């Protein structure tokens, strides 16, 4: 168990993919004891990707046959001694397995039962398969991302799975834990990616309602429509990101770009934006990305080099701040946010399915550990 602000909190994670494991990882980074319930069959398949699946760092794993009565009892015994259960199955799956909210809250009335889905627990699409790109499509967020005249651009799966999904599940779990300490009663947290992604766009909806945003791609202030909020190619094929919105930052950007003495259109003159974009693009093409980075950073022009994932891990500022850390020979993002008294930490490497099965059973007080392992209800790696 870690030393972070969630030290003393035990979380049961029913193994899944994507946003659920990431949410559990973050809880582990923050000090919670996370016991991942993998499927017994995962042990036979071996570790595979497990050694570098950073979303499973700092956890313990027990491999259970959830379809067996003995396996179900193992999970319910875990629930009795835990604060949170986290699952990411389709609606109704845990109920059919006998480890749904009713069964778990009957064993532990103070349990926070966190559920992660794309569409939510109810509704006409709740039983449909899906992935990040479809969830953000139906919220309107995907439509808004991209350049004018071009198709929507897919922002990897960061916006839906992890921002609209994992982070909202975490917020819900933490809020429910606080309420439970007052009421003594647990509850179900229904975190849906469509809900979270829509909620994330509140700021843009406010602009839309106020007439300051057009429901089109690439024509607004924050979507590459404005020439001073965009990316520009440099002489070596690299790119610089420009976000010079405020007038004082825009003035500094123009000065460092070497255009302060030119007769430029006004910053907010939309008719002049094509001319500004052309001038900015020509200026950036005169030097390499790293040369421009030396010009702009540190400084107040709100301009930064666009780095690859590997470059970001090696950038001097990121190494100075420790944004990435090395564990087990692999660079990976460090825990965030930071705490003054109870620092978050990576408490162990990515866990292999079933590697802690025997120890977890012993911790739960099972006398028949060998019998459970021999029966196949629980598998040991």
Short mmCIF file of C-alpha atoms in Angstrom, two decimals:
data_model
loop_
_atom_site.label_atom_id
_atom_site.label_comp_id
_atom_site.label_asym_id
_atom_site.label_seq_id
_atom_site.Cartn_x
_atom_site.Cartn_y
_atom_site.Cartn_z
CA UNK A 1 0.00 0.00 0.00
CA UNK A 2 1.35 3.41 -0.96
CA UNK A 3 1.84 6.50 1.17
CA UNK A 4 -0.32 8.88 -0.85
CA UNK A 5 -3.52 10.61 0.27
CA UNK A 6 -5.58 7.46 -0.36
CA UNK A 7 -3.43 5.26 1.87
CA UNK A 8 -5.77 2.98 3.81
CA UNK A 9 -8.35 2.75 1.02
CA UNK A 10 -8.78 -0.67 -0.59
CA UNK A 11 -10.08 -0.96 -4.15
CA UNK A 12 -11.25 -4.10 -5.94
CA UNK A 13 -10.84 -3.76 -9.70
CA UNK A 14 -12.63 -6.24 -11.92
CA UNK A 15 -10.19 -6.48 -14.82
CA UNK A 16 -11.16 -4.76 -18.05
CA UNK A 17 -9.50 -2.58 -20.67
CA UNK A 18 -8.88 1.13 -21.19
CA UNK A 19 -10.53 3.64 -18.88
CA UNK A 20 -11.23 1.24 -15.99
CA UNK A 21 -7.62 0.08 -15.49
CA UNK A 22 -6.38 3.67 -15.86
CA UNK A 23 -8.77 4.87 -13.15
CA UNK A 24 -7.61 2.06 -10.86
CA UNK A 25 -3.97 2.92 -11.66
CA UNK A 26 -4.51 6.50 -10.62
CA UNK A 27 -6.10 5.41 -7.35
CA UNK A 28 -3.05 3.18 -6.79
CA UNK A 29 -0.71 6.08 -7.59
CA UNK A 30 -2.55 8.07 -4.92
CA UNK A 31 -1.88 5.42 -2.31
CA UNK A 32 -4.89 3.10 -2.46
CA UNK A 33 -4.37 -0.64 -2.25
CA UNK A 34 -5.72 -1.93 -5.56
CA UNK A 35 -6.45 -5.64 -5.96
CA UNK A 36 -7.11 -6.46 -9.58
CA UNK A 37 -9.39 -9.44 -10.16
CA UNK A 38 -8.18 -10.99 -13.41
CA UNK A 39 -9.84 -13.89 -15.14
CA UNK A 40 -8.41 -17.30 -14.30
CA UNK A 41 -7.87 -17.96 -18.00
CA UNK A 42 -5.49 -14.98 -18.18
CA UNK A 43 -2.90 -16.94 -16.17
CA UNK A 44 -2.72 -19.67 -18.81
CA UNK A 45 -2.17 -17.05 -21.52
CA UNK A 46 0.89 -15.74 -19.71
CA UNK A 47 2.07 -12.22 -19.04
CA UNK A 48 2.22 -10.96 -22.65
CA UNK A 49 1.89 -7.19 -22.58
CA UNK A 50 1.64 -7.18 -18.77
CA UNK A 51 5.24 -6.15 -18.13
CA UNK A 52 4.79 -2.83 -19.91
CA UNK A 53 1.10 -2.21 -19.26
CA UNK A 54 1.71 0.79 -17.03
CA UNK A 55 -2.00 1.08 -16.22
CA UNK A 56 -1.50 -2.00 -14.02
CA UNK A 57 1.38 -0.55 -12.02
CA UNK A 58 1.24 -0.58 -8.23
CA UNK A 59 -1.53 -3.20 -8.04
CA UNK A 60 -1.87 -6.79 -6.84
CA UNK A 61 -3.62 -9.44 -8.93
CA UNK A 62 -5.74 -12.44 -8.08
CA UNK A 63 -7.03 -14.58 -10.96
CA UNK A 64 -10.58 -15.84 -10.41
CA UNK A 65 -13.12 -17.89 -12.35
CA UNK A 66 -16.04 -15.50 -11.95
CA UNK A 67 -18.51 -18.05 -13.30
CA UNK A 68 -17.89 -20.48 -10.48
CA UNK A 69 -19.64 -20.26 -7.10
CA UNK A 70 -16.30 -20.44 -5.30
CA UNK A 71 -14.88 -17.67 -7.45
CA UNK A 72 -17.91 -15.47 -6.82
CA UNK A 73 -17.49 -16.02 -3.08
CA UNK A 74 -13.84 -14.95 -3.29
CA UNK A 75 -14.88 -11.65 -4.87
CA UNK A 76 -17.62 -11.08 -2.30
CA UNK A 77 -15.16 -11.74 0.52
CA UNK A 78 -12.88 -9.15 -1.03
CA UNK A 79 -15.79 -6.72 -1.21
CA UNK A 80 -16.52 -7.19 2.50
CA UNK A 81 -13.05 -5.82 3.33
CA UNK A 82 -12.84 -3.08 0.71
CA UNK A 83 -13.99 0.49 0.23
CA UNK A 84 -14.46 0.53 -3.55
CA UNK A 85 -15.30 -1.89 -6.33
CA UNK A 86 -14.57 -0.76 -9.87
CA UNK A 87 -15.90 -2.52 -12.97
CA UNK A 88 -16.12 -1.78 -16.68
CA UNK A 89 -18.37 -4.50 -18.10
CA UNK A 90 -21.49 -3.98 -20.20
CA UNK A 91 -24.58 -3.21 -18.12
CA UNK A 92 -26.00 -6.31 -16.47
CA UNK A 93 -22.89 -8.51 -16.68
CA UNK A 94 -21.89 -8.32 -13.00
CA UNK A 95 -25.55 -8.83 -12.03
CA UNK A 96 -25.61 -12.07 -14.04
CA UNK A 97 -22.36 -13.14 -12.38
CA UNK A 98 -23.85 -12.57 -8.94
CA UNK A 99 -21.47 -9.74 -8.01
CA UNK A 100 -23.65 -6.79 -8.98
CA UNK A 101 -24.42 -3.80 -6.75
CA UNK A 102 -27.21 -5.53 -4.80
CA UNK A 103 -25.06 -8.51 -3.83
CA UNK A 104 -21.98 -6.41 -3.06
CA UNK A 105 -23.81 -3.74 -1.03
CA UNK A 106 -25.56 -6.51 0.92
CA UNK A 107 -22.12 -7.76 1.98
CA UNK A 108 -20.71 -4.26 2.54
CA UNK A 109 -23.32 -1.49 2.96
CA UNK A 110 -20.61 1.19 2.86
CA UNK A 111 -19.14 0.11 -0.48
CA UNK A 112 -18.70 2.56 -3.35
CA UNK A 113 -19.54 0.58 -6.51
CA UNK A 114 -17.95 2.35 -9.49
CA UNK A 115 -19.18 1.47 -12.98
CA UNK A 116 -17.41 2.52 -16.19
CA UNK A 117 -19.18 2.28 -19.54
CA UNK A 118 -19.29 4.16 -22.81
CA UNK A 119 -23.05 4.67 -23.11
CA UNK A 120 -24.15 4.42 -19.46
CA UNK A 121 -26.13 1.84 -17.53
CA UNK A 122 -29.46 2.70 -19.16
CA UNK A 123 -30.80 3.89 -22.51
CA UNK A 124 -31.31 2.53 -26.01
CA UNK A 125 -27.58 2.32 -26.71
CA UNK A 126 -26.51 0.95 -23.33
CA UNK A 127 -26.10 -2.62 -24.66
CA UNK A 128 -24.33 -1.58 -27.86
CA UNK A 129 -20.62 -2.15 -28.38
CA UNK A 130 -18.50 0.93 -28.82
CA UNK A 131 -15.16 2.64 -28.54
CA UNK A 132 -13.88 6.11 -27.74
CA UNK A 133 -14.30 7.51 -31.25
CA UNK A 134 -18.01 6.67 -31.33
CA UNK A 135 -18.70 8.05 -27.88
CA UNK A 136 -17.08 11.41 -28.61
CA UNK A 137 -18.83 11.48 -32.00
CA UNK A 138 -22.29 11.35 -30.48
CA UNK A 139 -21.50 14.14 -27.98
CA UNK A 140 -20.55 16.63 -30.70
CA UNK A 141 -16.95 16.85 -29.53
CA UNK A 142 -15.47 14.98 -32.49
CA UNK A 143 -17.33 17.18 -34.99
CA UNK A 144 -15.64 20.25 -33.49
CA UNK A 145 -12.06 18.95 -33.85
CA UNK A 146 -10.31 19.56 -37.15
CA UNK A 147 -9.52 22.19 -39.74
CA UNK A 148 -11.98 24.15 -41.83
CA UNK A 149 -12.94 22.25 -44.95
CA UNK A 150 -11.49 19.00 -43.64
CA UNK A 151 -12.89 15.96 -41.84
CA UNK A 152 -13.07 15.58 -38.06
CA UNK A 153 -9.70 14.64 -36.56
CA UNK A 154 -9.48 11.79 -34.05
CA UNK A 155 -7.67 12.91 -30.85
CA UNK A 156 -6.40 9.36 -30.09
CA UNK A 157 -8.52 8.00 -27.23
CA UNK A 158 -7.50 10.62 -24.69
CA UNK A 159 -10.65 12.74 -24.89
CA UNK A 160 -13.23 9.99 -24.47
CA UNK A 161 -11.74 7.01 -22.66
CA UNK A 162 -9.48 8.81 -20.25
CA UNK A 163 -10.77 12.38 -19.88
CA UNK A 164 -14.49 11.78 -20.29
CA UNK A 165 -14.29 8.28 -18.80
CA UNK A 166 -11.54 7.54 -16.28
CA UNK A 167 -11.32 10.98 -14.73
CA UNK A 168 -15.07 11.23 -14.19
CA UNK A 169 -15.13 7.77 -12.63
CA UNK A 170 -12.35 8.86 -10.27
CA UNK A 171 -14.18 12.07 -9.35
CA UNK A 172 -17.34 10.09 -8.69
CA UNK A 173 -15.56 7.51 -6.54
CA UNK A 174 -13.76 10.12 -4.46
CA UNK A 175 -16.93 12.16 -3.95
CA UNK A 176 -18.85 9.04 -2.93
CA UNK A 177 -16.10 8.04 -0.48
CA UNK A 178 -16.36 11.45 1.19
CA UNK A 179 -20.15 11.14 1.44
CA UNK A 180 -19.89 7.60 2.80
CA UNK A 181 -17.76 8.83 5.69
CA UNK A 182 -20.66 11.07 6.69
CA UNK A 183 -23.62 8.77 6.01
CA UNK A 184 -22.01 5.37 6.46
CA UNK A 185 -23.84 4.24 3.35
CA UNK A 186 -22.38 3.22 0.02
CA UNK A 187 -23.78 3.87 -3.43
CA UNK A 188 -23.35 3.18 -7.15
CA UNK A 189 -21.35 5.58 -9.34
CA UNK A 190 -22.46 5.38 -12.99
CA UNK A 191 -19.67 6.95 -15.06
CA UNK A 192 -20.38 7.03 -18.81
CA UNK A 193 -17.94 8.35 -21.40
CA UNK A 194 -20.75 10.16 -23.23
CA UNK A 195 -21.69 12.00 -20.02
CA UNK A 196 -18.13 12.97 -19.17
CA UNK A 197 -17.19 14.08 -22.68
CA UNK A 198 -20.32 16.24 -22.96
CA UNK A 199 -19.58 17.75 -19.55
CA UNK A 200 -16.02 18.55 -20.62
CA UNK A 201 -17.41 20.67 -23.45
CA UNK A 202 -19.36 22.99 -21.11
CA UNK A 203 -16.96 25.87 -21.82
CA UNK A 204 -17.49 25.55 -25.59
CA UNK A 205 -21.26 25.30 -25.15
CA UNK A 206 -21.12 28.55 -23.19
CA UNK A 207 -19.35 30.22 -26.12
CA UNK A 208 -21.92 28.73 -28.51
CA UNK A 209 -24.83 30.00 -26.41
CA UNK A 210 -23.26 33.46 -26.21
CA UNK A 211 -22.80 33.75 -29.97
CA UNK A 212 -19.01 33.55 -29.70
CA UNK A 213 -18.68 30.13 -31.33
CA UNK A 214 -19.81 28.81 -34.70
CA UNK A 215 -20.92 25.19 -34.89
CA UNK A 216 -18.29 24.51 -37.55
CA UNK A 217 -14.76 23.15 -37.57
CA UNK A 218 -11.70 25.33 -37.84
CA UNK A 219 -13.35 28.75 -37.86
CA UNK A 220 -13.22 29.63 -34.16
CA UNK A 221 -10.65 31.07 -31.81
CA UNK A 222 -9.56 27.76 -30.22
CA UNK A 223 -9.88 25.29 -33.11
CA UNK A 224 -7.19 26.56 -35.55
CA UNK A 225 -9.56 29.16 -36.98
CA UNK A 226 -7.46 31.98 -35.51
CA UNK A 227 -3.91 32.27 -36.91
CA UNK A 228 -2.56 32.98 -33.41
CA UNK A 229 -3.91 29.66 -32.06
CA UNK A 230 -2.49 27.05 -34.40
CA UNK A 231 0.60 25.03 -35.28
CA UNK A 232 3.21 26.05 -37.86
CA UNK A 233 5.81 24.07 -39.75
CA UNK A 234 9.47 24.98 -39.31
CA UNK A 235 12.44 24.77 -41.66
CA UNK A 236 13.30 21.19 -40.64
CA UNK A 237 9.75 19.84 -40.89
CA UNK A 238 9.04 20.24 -37.19
CA UNK A 239 6.20 22.28 -35.74
CA UNK A 240 5.63 25.05 -33.23
CA UNK A 241 2.40 25.43 -31.27
CA UNK A 242 1.08 28.98 -30.92
CA UNK A 243 -1.52 30.04 -28.35
CA UNK A 244 -0.99 33.80 -28.16
CA UNK A 245 -4.54 34.85 -27.22
CA UNK A 246 -4.21 37.78 -24.82
CA UNK A 247 -3.02 41.07 -26.36
CA UNK A 248 0.18 41.29 -24.30
CA UNK A 249 1.14 37.74 -25.21
CA UNK A 250 0.23 38.30 -28.84
CA UNK A 251 2.44 41.40 -28.94
CA UNK A 252 5.35 39.41 -27.52
CA UNK A 253 4.73 36.61 -30.03
CA UNK A 254 4.83 39.05 -32.97
CA UNK A 255 7.99 40.66 -31.59
CA UNK A 256 9.89 37.40 -31.12
CA UNK A 257 8.74 36.19 -34.52
CA UNK A 258 10.42 39.29 -35.97
CA UNK A 259 7.28 40.89 -37.36
CA UNK A 260 6.81 43.78 -34.93
CA UNK A 261 7.80 46.39 -37.50
CA UNK A 262 5.59 45.06 -40.28
CA UNK A 263 2.16 46.42 -41.16
CA UNK A 264 0.07 43.51 -39.94
CA UNK A 265 -3.74 43.24 -39.81
CA UNK A 266 -5.22 43.68 -36.34
CA UNK A 267 -5.23 40.55 -34.21
CA UNK A 268 -9.03 40.18 -34.13
CA UNK A 269 -9.73 41.33 -37.68
CA UNK A 270 -11.14 38.13 -39.16
CA UNK A 271 -10.81 39.48 -42.68
CA UNK A 272 -7.09 39.79 -42.05
CA UNK A 273 -6.61 36.31 -40.61
CA UNK A 274 -5.59 34.69 -43.93
CA UNK A 275 -2.87 37.34 -44.34
CA UNK A 276 -1.66 36.87 -40.75
CA UNK A 277 -1.53 33.12 -41.16
CA UNK A 278 0.55 33.45 -44.32
CA UNK A 279 2.97 35.86 -42.62
CA UNK A 280 3.33 33.65 -39.57
CA UNK A 281 3.86 30.53 -41.68
CA UNK A 282 6.58 32.20 -43.76
CA UNK A 283 8.37 33.43 -40.65
CA UNK A 284 8.41 30.03 -38.96
CA UNK A 285 9.81 28.39 -42.09
CA UNK A 286 12.95 30.49 -41.72
CA UNK A 287 14.33 28.51 -38.75
CA UNK A 288 14.27 24.99 -37.33
CA UNK A 289 11.96 23.93 -34.54
CA UNK A 290 14.74 23.84 -31.96
CA UNK A 291 16.00 27.25 -33.02
CA UNK A 292 12.53 28.70 -32.52
CA UNK A 293 12.23 26.92 -29.17
CA UNK A 294 15.31 28.80 -27.97
CA UNK A 295 13.72 32.06 -29.10
CA UNK A 296 10.37 31.53 -27.36
CA UNK A 297 11.17 29.56 -24.21
CA UNK A 298 11.22 30.58 -21.47
CA UNK A 299 8.98 33.56 -22.18
CA UNK A 300 5.47 34.98 -22.37
CA UNK A 301 4.62 34.50 -26.05
CA UNK A 302 2.70 31.26 -25.37
CA UNK A 303 4.63 29.32 -28.00
CA UNK A 304 6.15 25.85 -27.56
CA UNK A 305 7.77 23.17 -29.74
CA UNK A 306 5.62 20.18 -30.72
CA UNK A 307 7.44 17.14 -29.33
CA UNK A 308 7.01 13.46 -30.04
CA UNK A 309 6.20 11.13 -27.15
CA UNK A 310 9.84 10.03 -26.88
CA UNK A 311 11.13 13.58 -27.22
CA UNK A 312 8.78 14.76 -24.47
CA UNK A 313 10.23 12.24 -22.02
CA UNK A 314 13.72 13.63 -22.69
CA UNK A 315 12.93 17.35 -22.83
CA UNK A 316 15.00 19.34 -20.28
CA UNK A 317 11.96 20.92 -18.64
CA UNK A 318 10.17 17.60 -18.25
CA UNK A 319 13.28 15.96 -16.80
CA UNK A 320 13.82 18.93 -14.47
CA UNK A 321 10.29 18.63 -13.12
CA UNK A 322 10.21 14.84 -13.19
CA UNK A 323 7.16 14.65 -15.44
CA UNK A 324 8.37 11.22 -16.56
CA UNK A 325 10.10 8.64 -14.39
CA UNK A 326 11.99 5.43 -15.07
CA UNK A 327 10.79 2.24 -13.45
CA UNK A 328 11.98 -1.21 -14.43
CA UNK A 329 13.95 0.19 -17.35
CA UNK A 330 10.93 1.94 -18.88
CA UNK A 331 10.11 5.64 -18.96
CA UNK A 332 6.51 6.36 -18.03
CA UNK A 333 4.43 9.33 -16.88
CA UNK A 334 4.86 10.14 -13.21
CA UNK A 335 1.85 10.23 -10.87
CA UNK A 336 -0.16 13.46 -10.86
CA UNK A 337 -1.20 15.73 -9.23
CA UNK A 338 1.41 16.50 -6.57
CA UNK A 339 0.88 16.70 -2.83
CA UNK A 340 2.94 18.59 -0.24
CA UNK A 341 2.56 16.08 2.61
CA UNK A 342 1.34 12.77 1.16
CA UNK A 343 3.13 12.40 -2.18
CA UNK A 344 1.77 10.06 -4.81
CA UNK A 345 4.13 7.37 -6.04
CA UNK A 346 4.44 4.35 -8.29
CA UNK A 347 4.23 1.50 -5.81
CA UNK A 348 5.47 -1.39 -7.89
CA UNK A 349 5.73 -2.55 -11.52
CA UNK A 350 2.80 -3.58 -13.75
CA UNK A 351 1.20 -6.66 -12.24
CA UNK A 352 0.97 -10.03 -14.00
CA UNK A 353 -2.44 -11.77 -13.88
CA UNK A 354 -2.73 -14.04 -10.87
CA UNK A 355 0.74 -13.43 -9.46
CA UNK A 356 -0.62 -12.53 -6.01
CA UNK A 357 -3.49 -15.00 -5.84
CA UNK A 358 -2.14 -17.07 -2.95
CA UNK A 359 -1.22 -14.03 -0.86
CA UNK A 360 -4.59 -12.34 -1.42
CA UNK A 361 -6.46 -15.49 -0.39
CA UNK A 362 -4.35 -15.72 2.75
CA UNK A 363 -5.01 -12.05 3.54
CA UNK A 364 -8.75 -12.71 3.24
CA UNK A 365 -8.51 -15.46 5.81
CA UNK A 366 -9.34 -18.39 3.54
CA UNK A 367 -8.31 -21.66 5.19
CA UNK A 368 -8.76 -23.67 2.01
CA UNK A 369 -6.21 -21.81 -0.15
CA UNK A 370 -4.75 -24.93 -1.76
CA UNK A 371 -8.21 -26.37 -2.39
CA UNK A 372 -9.32 -23.17 -4.16
CA UNK A 373 -6.19 -23.20 -6.32
CA UNK A 374 -6.59 -26.90 -7.11
CA UNK A 375 -10.26 -26.44 -8.04
CA UNK A 376 -9.50 -23.83 -10.68
CA UNK A 377 -11.78 -21.28 -9.04
CA UNK A 378 -8.60 -19.28 -8.38
CA UNK A 379 -5.43 -19.49 -10.50
CA UNK A 380 -1.88 -18.71 -9.38
CA UNK A 381 0.71 -17.45 -11.87
#
